[in-house]
PDB file of C-alpha atoms in Angstrom:
ATOM      1  CA  GLY A   1     -11.094  -1.229  10.114  1.00  0.00           C
ATOM      2  CA  ALA A   2     -13.992  -2.269   8.221  1.00  0.00           C
ATOM      3  CA  LEU A   3     -11.992  -4.229   5.619  1.00  0.00           C
ATOM      4  CA  GLY A   4      -9.734  -5.989   8.019  1.00  0.00           C
ATOM      5  CA  THR A   5      -8.894  -9.670   7.800  1.00  0.00           C
ATOM      6  CA  PRO A   6      -6.917 -12.175  10.163  1.00  0.00           C
ATOM      7  CA  GLU A   7      -4.576 -12.219   7.307  1.00  0.00           C
ATOM      8  CA  ALA A   8      -4.171  -8.355   7.558  1.00  0.00           C
ATOM      9  CA  VAL A   9      -3.498  -8.659  11.240  1.00  0.00           C
ATOM     10  CA  ALA A  10      -0.955 -11.466  11.072  1.00  0.00           C
ATOM     11  CA  ILE A  11       1.413  -9.453   8.652  1.00  0.00           C
ATOM     12  CA  VAL A  12       1.806  -6.386  11.117  1.00  0.00           C
ATOM     13  CA  PRO A  13       4.813  -8.000  13.300  1.00  0.00           C
ATOM     14  CA  TYR A  14       6.556  -8.767   9.914  1.00  0.00           C
ATOM     15  CA  VAL A  15       6.018  -5.553   8.385  1.00  0.00           C
ATOM     16  CA  LYS A  16       7.325  -3.924  11.590  1.00  0.00           C
ATOM     17  CA  GLU A  17      10.487  -6.051  11.540  1.00  0.00           C
ATOM     18  CA  VAL A  18      11.040  -5.052   7.682  1.00  0.00           C
ATOM     19  CA  ILE A  19      10.555  -1.559   8.465  1.00  0.00           C
ATOM     20  CA  GLU A  20      13.024  -1.524  11.446  1.00  0.00           C
ATOM     21  CA  THR A  21      15.947  -3.364   9.611  1.00  0.00           C
ATOM     22  CA  PHE A  22      15.333  -1.365   6.271  1.00  0.00           C
ATOM     23  CA  ASP A  23      18.275   1.027   5.148  1.00  0.00           C
ATOM     24  CA  GLY A  24      16.390   3.248   3.020  1.00  0.00           C
ATOM     25  CA  LYS A  25      13.456   5.799   2.861  1.00  0.00           C
ATOM     26  CA  VAL A  26      10.110   4.239   3.968  1.00  0.00           C
ATOM     27  CA  LEU A  27       6.809   5.708   2.915  1.00  0.00           C
ATOM     28  CA  PHE A  28       3.266   5.140   4.131  1.00  0.00           C
ATOM     29  CA  THR A  29       0.170   5.319   1.790  1.00  0.00           C
ATOM     30  CA  ARG A  30      -2.999   5.745   3.551  1.00  0.00           C
ATOM     31  CA  ASP A  31      -6.348   5.084   2.002  1.00  0.00           C
ATOM     32  CA  THR A  32      -8.604   8.480   2.858  1.00  0.00           C
ATOM     33  CA  HIS A  33     -12.264   8.580   2.296  1.00  0.00           C
ATOM     34  CA  PHE A  34     -14.925  11.024   3.664  1.00  0.00           C
ATOM     35  CA  ASP A  35     -18.386  10.821   4.852  1.00  0.00           C
ATOM     36  CA  ASP A  36     -19.764  10.775   1.260  1.00  0.00           C
ATOM     37  CA  TYR A  37     -17.912   7.797   0.206  1.00  0.00           C
ATOM     38  CA  MET A  38     -21.143   5.979  -0.828  1.00  0.00           C
ATOM     39  CA  GLN A  39     -21.650   8.557  -3.197  1.00  0.00           C
ATOM     40  CA  THR A  40     -18.375   8.164  -5.097  1.00  0.00           C
ATOM     41  CA  GLN A  41     -17.395   5.827  -7.966  1.00  0.00           C
ATOM     42  CA  GLU A  42     -15.412   3.620  -5.648  1.00  0.00           C
ATOM     43  CA  GLY A  43     -18.257   3.637  -2.970  1.00  0.00           C
ATOM     44  CA  LYS A  44     -20.834   2.524  -5.459  1.00  0.00           C
ATOM     45  CA  ASN A  45     -18.625  -0.386  -6.582  1.00  0.00           C
ATOM     46  CA  LEU A  46     -17.267  -1.398  -3.184  1.00  0.00           C
ATOM     47  CA  PRO A  47     -19.992  -0.465  -0.718  1.00  0.00           C
ATOM     48  CA  VAL A  48     -18.214  -0.896   2.534  1.00  0.00           C
ATOM     49  CA  MET A  49     -17.477   2.324   4.576  1.00  0.00           C
ATOM     50  CA  HIS A  50     -13.886   2.171   5.096  1.00  0.00           C
ATOM     51  CA  CYS A  51     -10.910   4.441   5.998  1.00  0.00           C
ATOM     52  CA  ILE A  52     -12.959   7.459   6.790  1.00  0.00           C
ATOM     53  CA  LYS A  53     -10.839  10.350   7.680  1.00  0.00           C
ATOM     54  CA  GLY A  54     -10.407  10.805  11.506  1.00  0.00           C
ATOM     55  CA  THR A  55     -11.584   7.355  12.229  1.00  0.00           C
ATOM     56  CA  PRO A  56      -9.690   4.307  13.749  1.00  0.00           C
ATOM     57  CA  GLY A  57      -9.967   2.240  10.549  1.00  0.00           C
ATOM     58  CA  TRP A  58      -8.096   5.149   8.770  1.00  0.00           C
ATOM     59  CA  GLU A  59      -5.088   5.385  11.111  1.00  0.00           C
ATOM     60  CA  ILE A  60      -1.862   3.657  10.178  1.00  0.00           C
ATOM     61  CA  HIS A  61      -1.597   0.633  12.796  1.00  0.00           C
ATOM     62  CA  ARG A  62      -0.095   2.012  16.015  1.00  0.00           C
ATOM     63  CA  GLU A  63       2.878  -0.542  15.959  1.00  0.00           C
ATOM     64  CA  LEU A  64       3.823   0.975  12.556  1.00  0.00           C
ATOM     65  CA  ASP A  65       2.738   4.421  12.734  1.00  0.00           C
ATOM     66  CA  ALA A  66       5.455   4.765  15.761  1.00  0.00           C
ATOM     67  CA  LEU A  67       8.034   3.731  12.926  1.00  0.00           C
ATOM     68  CA  ARG A  68       7.082   6.538  10.470  1.00  0.00           C
ATOM     69  CA  SER A  69       9.552   9.561   9.769  1.00  0.00           C
ATOM     70  CA  THR A  70       7.290  11.023   7.100  1.00  0.00           C
ATOM     71  CA  GLU A  71       3.891  12.240   6.888  1.00  0.00           C
ATOM     72  CA  PRO A  72       1.377   9.215   5.350  1.00  0.00           C
ATOM     73  CA  ILE A  73       0.667  10.023   1.629  1.00  0.00           C
ATOM     74  CA  ASP A  74      -3.252  10.286   1.860  1.00  0.00           C
ATOM     75  CA  LYS A  75      -4.881   8.606  -1.262  1.00  0.00           C
ATOM     76  CA  LEU A  76      -8.175   9.182  -2.242  1.00  0.00           C
ATOM     77  CA  THR A  77      -8.399   5.856  -4.290  1.00  0.00           C
ATOM     78  CA  PHE A  78      -6.715   2.552  -4.883  1.00  0.00           C
ATOM     79  CA  GLY A  79      -3.531   3.986  -6.199  1.00  0.00           C
ATOM     80  CA  SER A  80      -1.555   7.221  -5.498  1.00  0.00           C
ATOM     81  CA  SER A  81      -0.668   9.840  -8.043  1.00  0.00           C
ATOM     82  CA  GLU A  82       1.481  11.527  -5.573  1.00  0.00           C
ATOM     83  CA  LEU A  83       3.793   8.509  -4.801  1.00  0.00           C
ATOM     84  CA  PRO A  84       5.592   8.442  -7.815  1.00  0.00           C
ATOM     85  CA  LYS A  85       6.021  12.490  -7.705  1.00  0.00           C
ATOM     86  CA  ILE A  86       7.403  11.957  -4.146  1.00  0.00           C
ATOM     87  CA  LEU A  87       9.736   9.037  -5.436  1.00  0.00           C
ATOM     88  CA  ALA A  88      10.922  11.150  -8.189  1.00  0.00           C
ATOM     89  CA  ARG A  89      12.439  13.501  -5.937  1.00  0.00           C
ATOM     90  CA  GLU A  90      14.985  10.701  -4.559  1.00  0.00           C
ATOM     91  CA  ASP A  91      18.430  10.280  -6.032  1.00  0.00           C
ATOM     92  CA  ASN A  92      19.786   7.035  -7.248  1.00  0.00           C
ATOM     93  CA  ILE A  93      16.835   4.892  -6.363  1.00  0.00           C
ATOM     94  CA  GLU A  94      18.047   1.244  -6.577  1.00  0.00           C
ATOM     95  CA  SER A  95      14.668  -0.397  -6.305  1.00  0.00           C
ATOM     96  CA  ILE A  96      11.108   0.050  -4.829  1.00  0.00           C
ATOM     97  CA  THR A  97       9.744  -2.464  -2.414  1.00  0.00           C
ATOM     98  CA  PHE A  98       6.153  -2.705  -1.685  1.00  0.00           C
ATOM     99  CA  LEU A  99       4.201  -4.182   1.488  1.00  0.00           C
ATOM    100  CA  GLY A 100       0.681  -3.700   2.599  1.00  0.00           C
ATOM    101  CA  LEU A 101      -2.778  -3.878   2.158  1.00  0.00           C
ATOM    102  CA  CYS A 102      -4.644  -4.936   0.178  1.00  0.00           C
ATOM    103  CA  THR A 103      -2.701  -6.934  -2.113  1.00  0.00           C
ATOM    104  CA  ASP A 104      -5.398  -7.236  -4.850  1.00  0.00           C
ATOM    105  CA  ILE A 105      -6.667  -3.607  -4.586  1.00  0.00           C
ATOM    106  CA  CYS A 106      -4.239  -0.754  -3.200  1.00  0.00           C
ATOM    107  CA  VAL A 107      -0.964  -2.628  -3.344  1.00  0.00           C
ATOM    108  CA  ILE A 108      -1.367  -3.859  -6.958  1.00  0.00           C
ATOM    109  CA  SER A 109      -2.647  -0.144  -8.029  1.00  0.00           C
ATOM    110  CA  ASN A 110       0.340   1.523  -6.626  1.00  0.00           C
ATOM    111  CA  VAL A 111       2.841  -0.956  -7.685  1.00  0.00           C
ATOM    112  CA  MET A 112       1.474  -0.477 -11.370  1.00  0.00           C
ATOM    113  CA  ILE A 113       1.380   3.106 -11.346  1.00  0.00           C
ATOM    114  CA  THR A 114       5.188   3.159  -9.828  1.00  0.00           C
ATOM    115  CA  LYS A 115       6.223   0.745 -12.471  1.00  0.00           C
ATOM    116  CA  ALA A 116       4.783   2.976 -15.110  1.00  0.00           C
ATOM    117  CA  PHE A 117       6.710   5.916 -13.802  1.00  0.00           C
ATOM    118  CA  PHE A 118       9.977   4.125 -13.190  1.00  0.00           C
ATOM    119  CA  PRO A 119      10.100   1.118 -15.749  1.00  0.00           C
ATOM    120  CA  GLU A 120      13.868   0.687 -15.449  1.00  0.00           C
ATOM    121  CA  VAL A 121      13.925   0.531 -11.538  1.00  0.00           C
ATOM    122  CA  PRO A 122      13.087  -2.882 -10.006  1.00  0.00           C
ATOM    123  CA  VAL A 123       9.946  -3.041  -8.482  1.00  0.00           C
ATOM    124  CA  ILE A 124       9.536  -5.616  -5.609  1.00  0.00           C
ATOM    125  CA  VAL A 125       6.624  -6.809  -3.785  1.00  0.00           C
ATOM    126  CA  ASP A 126       7.275  -8.739  -0.458  1.00  0.00           C
ATOM    127  CA  ALA A 127       4.219 -11.145  -0.437  1.00  0.00           C
ATOM    128  CA  LYS A 128       4.897 -12.072   3.207  1.00  0.00           C
ATOM    129  CA  GLY A 129       4.211  -8.530   3.884  1.00  0.00           C
ATOM    130  CA  CYS A 130       1.098  -8.324   2.125  1.00  0.00           C
ATOM    131  CA  ALA A 131      -2.540  -9.445   2.773  1.00  0.00           C
ATOM    132  CA  GLY A 132      -5.515  -9.387   0.232  1.00  0.00           C
ATOM    133  CA  VAL A 133      -9.272  -9.163   0.530  1.00  0.00           C
ATOM    134  CA  THR A 134      -9.289 -13.124   0.390  1.00  0.00           C
ATOM    135  CA  PRO A 135      -6.213 -15.478   0.296  1.00  0.00           C
ATOM    136  CA  ASP A 136      -7.086 -16.363  -3.504  1.00  0.00           C
ATOM    137  CA  SER A 137      -7.370 -12.687  -4.611  1.00  0.00           C
ATOM    138  CA  HIS A 138      -3.793 -12.057  -2.785  1.00  0.00           C
ATOM    139  CA  LYS A 139      -2.367 -14.816  -4.798  1.00  0.00           C
ATOM    140  CA  ASN A 140      -4.255 -13.645  -8.028  1.00  0.00           C
ATOM    141  CA  ALA A 141      -2.857 -10.150  -7.701  1.00  0.00           C
ATOM    142  CA  LEU A 142       0.706 -11.483  -7.111  1.00  0.00           C
ATOM    143  CA  ALA A 143       0.442 -13.393 -10.358  1.00  0.00           C
ATOM    144  CA  ALA A 144      -0.634 -10.486 -12.287  1.00  0.00           C
ATOM    145  CA  MET A 145       2.249  -8.320 -10.957  1.00  0.00           C
ATOM    146  CA  LYS A 146       4.602 -11.147 -11.880  1.00  0.00           C
ATOM    147  CA  MET A 147       3.367 -10.780 -15.524  1.00  0.00           C
ATOM    148  CA  CYS A 148       4.075  -7.193 -15.505  1.00  0.00           C
ATOM    149  CA  GLN A 149       7.793  -7.709 -14.872  1.00  0.00           C
ATOM    150  CA  VAL A 150       7.406  -6.974 -10.939  1.00  0.00           C
ATOM    151  CA  ALA A 151       9.604  -9.298  -8.628  1.00  0.00           C
ATOM    152  CA  VAL A 152       7.611 -10.935  -6.152  1.00  0.00           C
ATOM    153  CA  ILE A 153       9.465 -12.208  -3.148  1.00  0.00           C
ATOM    154  CA  ASN A 154       8.640 -14.376   0.167  1.00  0.00           C
ATOM    155  CA  GLU A 155       5.756 -16.036  -1.279  1.00  0.00           C
TER     156      GLU A 155
END
């Protein structure tokens, strides 16, 4: 979509491989905005129309979408307040691992929300399966998450 980068495209094969070999539940979140995006608080601060519901930039990448077993969690802003509620329905969560885009916006937001809800569950970010708006902002987000007791693997 509009916020796509070469780094974002490059992680798709790895993310696909991780999903295909993962022995656990896989959930997808999806940035979801509407035609009035530019009038929202986020749109005023990030004035790039993106992830407009029903457009190609909103859809889960086709190679990954084919692997879904649940509906995506549509989130109207950086982090999802629904994600921890859905996770709370699961029994015996051993760990929660994040991959995706953008490391420095949506990933870090979802990670921190999840860490707050599950402080005793190991929260992991697979850096090889993430990409930021820029390589530098990706690295900064990983460092910030480490400071908050999030395990970052595959840097």
